[in-house]
Coordinates of C-alpha atoms and ligand atoms in Angstrom, one line a residue:
M1 CA -17.7 3.1 18.2
S2 CA -14.9 0.5 18.5
A3 CA -15.9 -3.1 18.4
N4 CA -12.8 -4.5 20.1
S5 CA -11.1 -1.7 22.1
G6 CA -12.5 -3.4 25.2
A7 CA -10.9 -6.7 24.3
I8 CA -7.2 -5.9 24.9
G9 CA -5.5 -9.1 26.1
L10 CA -8.1 -11.4 24.7
A11 CA -7.3 -14.1 22.2
K12 CA -8.2 -13.8 18.5
H13 CA -11.1 -16.3 18.8
E14 CA -12.7 -14.1 21.5
L15 CA -12.9 -10.9 19.4
E16 CA -16.1 -9.4 18.1
T17 CA -16.3 -10.3 14.4
P18 CA -15.8 -9.5 11.7
A19 CA -12.4 -8.2 12.8
L20 CA -9.4 -7.1 10.7
C21 CA -6.5 -8.7 12.5
L22 CA -2.8 -8.1 12.2
D23 CA -0.3 -10.6 13.5
L24 CA 2.5 -8.1 14.6
D25 CA 5.2 -10.8 14.7
A26 CA 4.5 -12.0 11.2
Y27 CA 4.2 -8.4 10.0
R28 CA 7.6 -7.5 11.6
R29 CA 9.2 -10.6 9.9
N30 CA 7.8 -9.5 6.6
V31 CA 9.1 -5.9 7.2
D32 CA 12.5 -7.4 7.9
R33 CA 12.4 -9.5 4.8
M34 CA 11.8 -6.4 2.6
A35 CA 14.3 -4.2 4.5
T36 CA 17.0 -6.9 4.2
V37 CA 16.6 -7.2 0.4
L38 CA 16.7 -3.4 0.0
R39 CA 19.7 -3.0 2.3
A40 CA 21.6 -5.6 0.3
A41 CA 20.7 -3.8 -3.0
R42 CA 21.7 -0.5 -1.4
V43 CA 18.4 1.1 -2.2
A44 CA 16.5 3.2 0.3
W45 CA 13.0 2.1 1.3
R46 CA 10.0 4.4 1.5
P47 CA 7.1 2.0 1.9
H48 CA 3.7 2.9 0.4
M49 CA 1.1 3.3 3.1
K50 CA -2.0 3.4 0.8
G51 CA -2.9 -0.1 1.8
Q52 CA -1.5 -0.2 5.3
K53 CA -3.0 3.1 6.4
A54 CA -2.4 2.9 10.2
P55 CA 0.4 5.4 11.1
Q56 CA 1.6 3.0 13.8
L57 CA 2.8 0.7 11.0
A58 CA 4.9 3.5 9.5
T59 CA 6.6 3.8 12.8
L60 CA 7.5 0.1 12.7
A61 CA 8.9 0.4 9.2
L62 CA 10.9 3.4 10.1
E63 CA 12.4 1.4 13.1
A64 CA 13.4 -1.3 10.5
G65 CA 15.3 1.2 8.4
A66 CA 12.7 2.9 6.1
I67 CA 13.7 6.5 5.3
G68 CA 10.1 7.7 5.2
V69 CA 6.8 6.7 3.7
T70 CA 4.9 7.0 0.4
C71 CA 1.2 8.0 0.4
A72 CA -1.5 8.0 -2.2
T73 CA -3.7 10.8 -0.8
L74 CA -3.2 14.1 1.0
Y75 CA -5.3 12.9 3.9
E76 CA -3.1 9.8 4.3
A77 CA -0.1 12.0 4.3
E78 CA -1.6 14.3 6.9
A79 CA -2.3 11.3 9.1
M80 CA 1.3 10.2 8.8
A81 CA 2.6 13.7 9.6
D82 CA 0.3 13.9 12.6
A83 CA 1.9 10.7 13.8
G84 CA 5.3 12.2 13.5
V85 CA 6.5 10.8 10.2
E86 CA 9.0 13.4 8.9
S87 CA 9.6 12.4 5.3
I88 CA 6.5 11.7 3.1
L89 CA 6.3 11.2 -0.7
L90 CA 2.8 12.0 -1.9
A91 CA 2.9 9.9 -5.1
H92 CA -0.2 11.4 -6.6
E93 CA -1.1 14.6 -8.4
T94 CA -3.1 16.5 -5.9
V95 CA -5.6 18.8 -7.6
G96 CA -7.9 21.7 -6.8
A97 CA -6.8 25.0 -5.3
R98 CA -8.1 24.4 -1.8
K99 CA -6.5 21.0 -1.6
Q100 CA -3.2 22.3 -3.0
R101 CA -3.2 24.9 -0.3
R102 CA -3.6 22.1 2.2
L103 CA -0.8 20.3 0.6
A104 CA 1.4 23.4 0.8
R105 CA 0.5 23.8 4.5
L106 CA 1.6 20.2 5.1
A107 CA 4.8 20.9 3.3
G108 CA 5.4 23.6 5.9
R109 CA 5.3 21.1 8.7
C110 CA 7.0 18.0 7.5
G111 CA 9.4 16.9 4.7
L112 CA 6.7 16.4 2.1
I113 CA 7.6 15.7 -1.5
S114 CA 4.8 15.8 -4.1
A115 CA 4.6 14.1 -7.5
T116 CA 3.8 16.3 -10.5
D117 CA 3.6 15.4 -14.1
S118 CA 2.5 18.4 -16.1
H119 CA 3.3 22.1 -16.6
A120 CA -0.2 23.0 -15.5
H121 CA 0.0 21.0 -12.3
L122 CA 3.5 22.3 -11.5
A123 CA 2.3 25.9 -11.9
Q124 CA -0.6 25.3 -9.6
L125 CA 1.6 23.7 -6.9
G126 CA 4.0 26.7 -7.3
E127 CA 1.1 29.1 -6.7
A128 CA -0.1 27.2 -3.6
A129 CA 3.4 27.2 -2.2
R130 CA 3.8 30.9 -2.7
A131 CA 0.4 31.6 -1.1
E132 CA 1.4 29.6 2.0
G133 CA 5.0 30.9 2.0
V134 CA 6.6 27.5 1.7
T135 CA 8.7 25.5 -0.8
I136 CA 7.2 22.3 -2.2
P137 CA 9.8 19.7 -3.3
V138 CA 8.6 17.7 -6.3
L139 CA 9.4 14.5 -8.1
I140 CA 8.5 14.6 -11.8
E141 CA 6.5 11.5 -12.5
L142 CA 7.3 9.7 -15.7
N143 CA 5.0 7.3 -17.6
V144 CA 7.2 4.2 -17.6
G145 CA 4.7 2.1 -19.4
M146 CA 1.7 1.9 -17.1
N147 CA -0.2 4.6 -19.0
R148 CA -1.7 6.2 -15.9
C149 CA -0.1 9.4 -14.8
G150 CA 3.3 10.5 -15.8
I151 CA 4.9 12.6 -18.5
E152 CA 6.8 10.7 -21.2
P153 CA 10.4 10.0 -20.4
G154 CA 13.1 11.8 -22.4
E155 CA 12.7 15.3 -23.9
S156 CA 9.2 16.0 -22.5
A157 CA 10.3 15.1 -19.0
I158 CA 13.5 17.1 -19.2
D159 CA 11.4 20.1 -20.3
L160 CA 9.2 19.7 -17.2
V161 CA 12.3 19.3 -15.0
S162 CA 13.6 22.6 -16.4
A163 CA 10.3 24.3 -15.6
A164 CA 10.4 22.9 -12.1
V165 CA 13.8 24.5 -11.3
V166 CA 12.6 28.0 -12.3
T167 CA 9.1 27.8 -10.7
P168 CA 9.1 30.0 -7.6
G169 CA 7.9 27.9 -4.6
I170 CA 9.1 24.6 -6.1
R171 CA 12.2 22.7 -5.5
L172 CA 13.2 19.8 -7.9
A173 CA 13.9 16.7 -5.8
G174 CA 14.1 14.1 -8.6
L175 CA 12.0 11.7 -10.7
M176 CA 9.6 8.9 -10.0
G177 CA 7.9 6.2 -12.0
W178 CA 5.5 3.3 -11.2
E179 CA 5.8 0.1 -13.3
G180 CA 2.4 -1.2 -12.2
H181 CA 1.7 -2.6 -15.7
A182 CA 4.3 -5.3 -15.1
V183 CA 3.0 -6.6 -11.8
K184 CA 0.7 -9.3 -13.2
E185 CA 2.9 -10.4 -16.2
P186 CA 4.3 -13.9 -16.1
G187 CA 8.0 -14.8 -15.6
E188 CA 10.4 -13.4 -18.2
D189 CA 7.9 -10.9 -19.6
K190 CA 7.6 -9.3 -16.2
S191 CA 11.4 -8.9 -15.8
A192 CA 11.7 -7.5 -19.3
K193 CA 8.9 -5.0 -18.7
I194 CA 10.3 -3.9 -15.3
A195 CA 13.8 -3.6 -16.8
A196 CA 12.5 -1.4 -19.7
A197 CA 10.6 0.8 -17.3
M198 CA 13.5 1.2 -15.0
S199 CA 15.8 2.0 -17.9
A200 CA 13.5 4.7 -19.1
L201 CA 13.5 6.3 -15.7
V202 CA 17.2 6.0 -15.0
E203 CA 18.2 7.2 -18.6
T204 CA 16.0 10.3 -18.2
A205 CA 17.6 10.9 -14.8
E206 CA 21.0 10.7 -16.4
R207 CA 20.1 13.0 -19.2
C208 CA 18.8 15.5 -16.7
R209 CA 22.0 15.4 -14.8
A210 CA 24.0 15.8 -18.0
E211 CA 22.1 19.0 -18.5
G212 CA 23.0 20.2 -15.1
F213 CA 19.9 19.4 -13.1
E214 CA 20.2 17.9 -9.7
I215 CA 18.3 14.6 -9.5
A216 CA 18.7 13.4 -5.9
I217 CA 15.9 10.9 -5.9
V218 CA 14.9 8.3 -8.5
S219 CA 11.9 6.5 -7.0
A220 CA 10.0 3.5 -8.3
A221 CA 8.7 0.0 -7.7
G222 CA 6.1 -1.8 -5.6
S223 CA 5.9 -5.0 -3.7
G224 CA 5.2 -7.0 -6.8
T225 CA 8.2 -5.6 -8.7
F226 CA 10.9 -4.4 -6.4
L227 CA 12.9 -7.6 -6.5
D228 CA 13.5 -7.0 -10.2
A229 CA 13.5 -3.2 -10.2
T230 CA 16.4 -2.9 -7.8
R231 CA 18.6 -4.8 -10.3
T232 CA 18.7 -1.6 -12.4
A233 CA 21.5 0.7 -11.1
G234 CA 20.3 4.2 -10.5
I235 CA 17.1 3.6 -8.6
T236 CA 17.7 5.4 -5.3
E237 CA 14.5 4.4 -3.5
V238 CA 11.6 2.0 -3.6
Q239 CA 7.9 2.5 -2.8
A240 CA 7.0 -1.1 -2.2
G241 CA 4.6 -1.3 0.8
G242 CA 1.7 -3.7 0.8
G243 CA 4.0 -6.8 0.7
V244 CA 4.5 -6.3 4.5
F245 CA 1.0 -7.7 5.0
S246 CA 1.2 -10.3 2.3
D247 CA -2.0 -11.6 0.7
L248 CA -3.0 -14.0 -2.1
N249 CA -1.9 -11.5 -4.7
Y250 CA 1.4 -10.6 -3.3
R251 CA 2.2 -14.3 -3.1
K252 CA 1.3 -14.6 -6.7
W253 CA 3.3 -11.5 -7.6
G254 CA 6.5 -12.9 -6.3
L255 CA 6.7 -12.5 -2.5
T256 CA 6.5 -16.3 -1.9
D257 CA 8.4 -16.3 1.4
H258 CA 6.1 -13.7 3.1
E259 CA 3.7 -14.7 5.8
F260 CA 0.1 -13.9 5.8
A261 CA 0.1 -11.2 8.5
L262 CA -3.2 -9.6 7.9
T263 CA -6.5 -11.6 8.1
V264 CA -10.1 -11.1 8.5
V265 CA -11.6 -13.0 11.4
T266 CA -15.2 -14.0 11.0
R267 CA -17.6 -16.4 12.7
V268 CA -19.9 -19.1 11.4
A269 CA -23.4 -17.6 11.5
S270 CA -25.2 -20.6 10.0
R271 CA -24.7 -24.2 8.8
P272 CA -27.7 -24.7 6.5
T273 CA -26.2 -27.9 5.0
P274 CA -23.3 -30.2 5.8
T275 CA -21.3 -28.7 2.9
R276 CA -22.3 -25.0 3.4
I277 CA -20.8 -22.6 5.9
I278 CA -22.2 -19.1 6.2
V279 CA -19.9 -16.5 7.9
D280 CA -20.8 -13.1 9.3
A281 CA -18.8 -11.1 6.8
G282 CA -19.3 -10.3 3.1
F283 CA -18.0 -7.9 0.5
K284 CA -18.4 -4.9 2.9
T285 CA -15.7 -6.5 5.0
M286 CA -13.6 -8.4 2.5
S287 CA -12.7 -7.0 -0.9
V288 CA -13.4 -8.9 -4.1
Q289 CA -11.1 -6.5 -6.0
H290 CA -8.2 -8.5 -7.5
G291 CA -9.6 -11.8 -6.2
L292 CA -11.6 -13.4 -3.5
P293 CA -10.3 -14.0 0.0
Q294 CA -9.5 -17.6 1.1
P295 CA -10.8 -19.2 4.2
L296 CA -8.1 -20.8 6.3
I297 CA -9.9 -24.0 7.1
G298 CA -8.9 -27.7 6.9
A299 CA -11.7 -28.9 4.7
P300 CA -11.3 -28.5 0.9
V301 CA -13.4 -25.6 -0.4
R302 CA -15.3 -25.7 -3.6
S303 CA -16.3 -22.0 -3.7
V304 CA -16.6 -18.8 -1.8
V305 CA -19.3 -16.3 -2.6
L306 CA -19.6 -12.9 -0.8
S307 CA -22.8 -11.0 -0.5
A308 CA -23.0 -7.7 1.4
E309 CA -22.8 -9.1 5.0
H310 CA -22.7 -12.8 4.4
G311 CA -19.9 -15.1 3.1
T312 CA -20.9 -18.5 1.7
I313 CA -18.3 -21.2 1.8
E314 CA -19.3 -24.3 -0.1
L315 CA -17.2 -27.4 0.8
E316 CA -16.2 -30.1 -1.5
S317 CA -17.7 -32.7 0.8
P318 CA -19.8 -32.8 4.0
D319 CA -17.9 -31.7 7.1
D320 CA -19.5 -30.7 10.4
S321 CA -16.3 -29.7 12.3
L322 CA -17.2 -26.0 12.1
R323 CA -20.2 -25.1 14.2
V324 CA -22.3 -21.9 14.6
G325 CA -20.1 -19.3 16.5
D326 CA -16.8 -20.9 15.5
V327 CA -14.1 -18.6 14.1
V328 CA -13.2 -18.7 10.4
E329 CA -10.2 -16.7 9.4
F330 CA -9.7 -15.4 5.8
V331 CA -6.6 -14.3 4.0
P332 CA -7.6 -11.3 1.8
G333 CA -7.2 -11.6 -2.0
Y334 CA -5.9 -8.0 -1.8
T335 CA -5.1 -6.4 1.5
D336 CA -5.1 -2.8 0.0
S337 CA -8.8 -2.9 -0.9
T338 CA -9.7 -4.8 2.3
V339 CA -8.2 -2.5 4.9
C340 CA -10.1 0.5 3.6
L341 CA -13.4 -1.3 4.4
H342 CA -12.6 -1.3 8.1
D343 CA -12.6 1.4 10.8
E344 CA -10.1 -0.4 13.0
M345 CA -7.3 -2.8 12.9
C346 CA -6.7 -5.3 15.7
A347 CA -3.0 -5.7 16.4
L348 CA -2.2 -9.1 18.0
R349 CA 1.0 -10.4 19.4
G350 CA 1.4 -14.1 20.4
G351 CA -2.3 -14.5 19.5
L352 CA -3.5 -11.9 22.0
L353 CA -4.9 -8.5 21.2
E354 CA -2.3 -5.9 22.0
A355 CA -3.9 -2.7 20.5
V356 CA -6.8 -1.5 18.4
W357 CA -5.8 1.1 15.8
R358 CA -8.1 3.5 14.1
I359 CA -7.6 3.4 10.3
P360 CA -7.4 7.0 9.0
G361 CA -7.6 8.0 5.4
R362 CA -9.9 5.0 4.4
T363 CA -11.5 6.9 1.6
G364 CA -9.7 8.6 -1.3
R365 CA -9.7 12.0 0.3
Ligands
PLP401 C1 2.6 5.0 -7.1 C2 2.7 3.6 -6.6 N1 3.8 3.1 -6.2 C3 3.9 1.9 -5.7 C4 2.8 1.1 -5.7 C5 3.0 -0.3 -5.1 O1 2.4 -0.4 -3.9 P1 2.4 -1.8 -3.1 O2 3.8 -2.1 -2.8 O3 1.7 -1.4 -1.8 O4 1.7 -2.8 -3.9 C6 1.6 1.5 -6.2 C7 0.5 0.6 -6.2 O5 -0.6 0.8 -6.6 C8 1.5 2.8 -6.6 O6 0.4 3.3 -7.1

């Protein structure tokens, strides 16, 4: 059941709460900020949708010049394809025979590219592709320092590249890396780590080319790193996505000029004391992963504590301006882990509800 689909045309403060709200104008300005930087750097943009989820947002990014999208799960990728997105990078090693067959079927109906980082996984993808009678383009994922997925750059990666070109059902599309380990580093350390990661990626791409392999795509970088990552020549496309929402983390991670486009709108449920405000939303509505949300209220806040369905704001000093039923808007600490808590996103323009979008692929399917 949708809480706000009957509220089209109403103002934000009239919505049923808690409500995940997107300011489409601010969103679009953030999209343009990222698109402008990447255009100037002559690097293509394939925004990650793992945090954005709603396929309608992919359409807006494509209109602004994105060449396709990046997804973290097969289900997300299917939702994007259903919405008509033609070029999708699945930056994740999809496993399990049934799921790999699903991936192959998806590759048969859109321009899907899958990450892979091992001989075993590559062979499985090849098998699924042959079973479905399709070809699956792959990016070989390198470990550029994050120590998550990824084969080591250099010789091991080249060995996997050579396996990809001879695996029936597979087409080598290029390389990818994700320098997530650098995101939270301070100042110069961050730039140095990103530069080292990008060099490892680009050098391996060049070695592959020297051995005669065609590396069309060299993909990397997120919202917290792309400003640095695009300084390295040889990166052909960037996966940065979540920065289009902006949140407390993306601000901290370098996107200081982005506007907070995504907020959670709540209401005051109780005022037990002059310094305490209880809102109708807790950690099932606002993520605590990577930091607490921040209430956008005038009075100085001493603390925010989230229980399941209650948020407790403790003020520095007594203030009775917020009354029971009043709206309190929060900026998420991390939008990625907040969006997936919601079934729907309220898209507003000029402060009025324009559309309510279902959020597909909320779980890690
Ligand atoms: C593979 C990959 N690329 C890029 C990113 C960056 O995404 P965003 O720009 O949404 O922070 C992530 C984030 O976790 C990721 O896992």
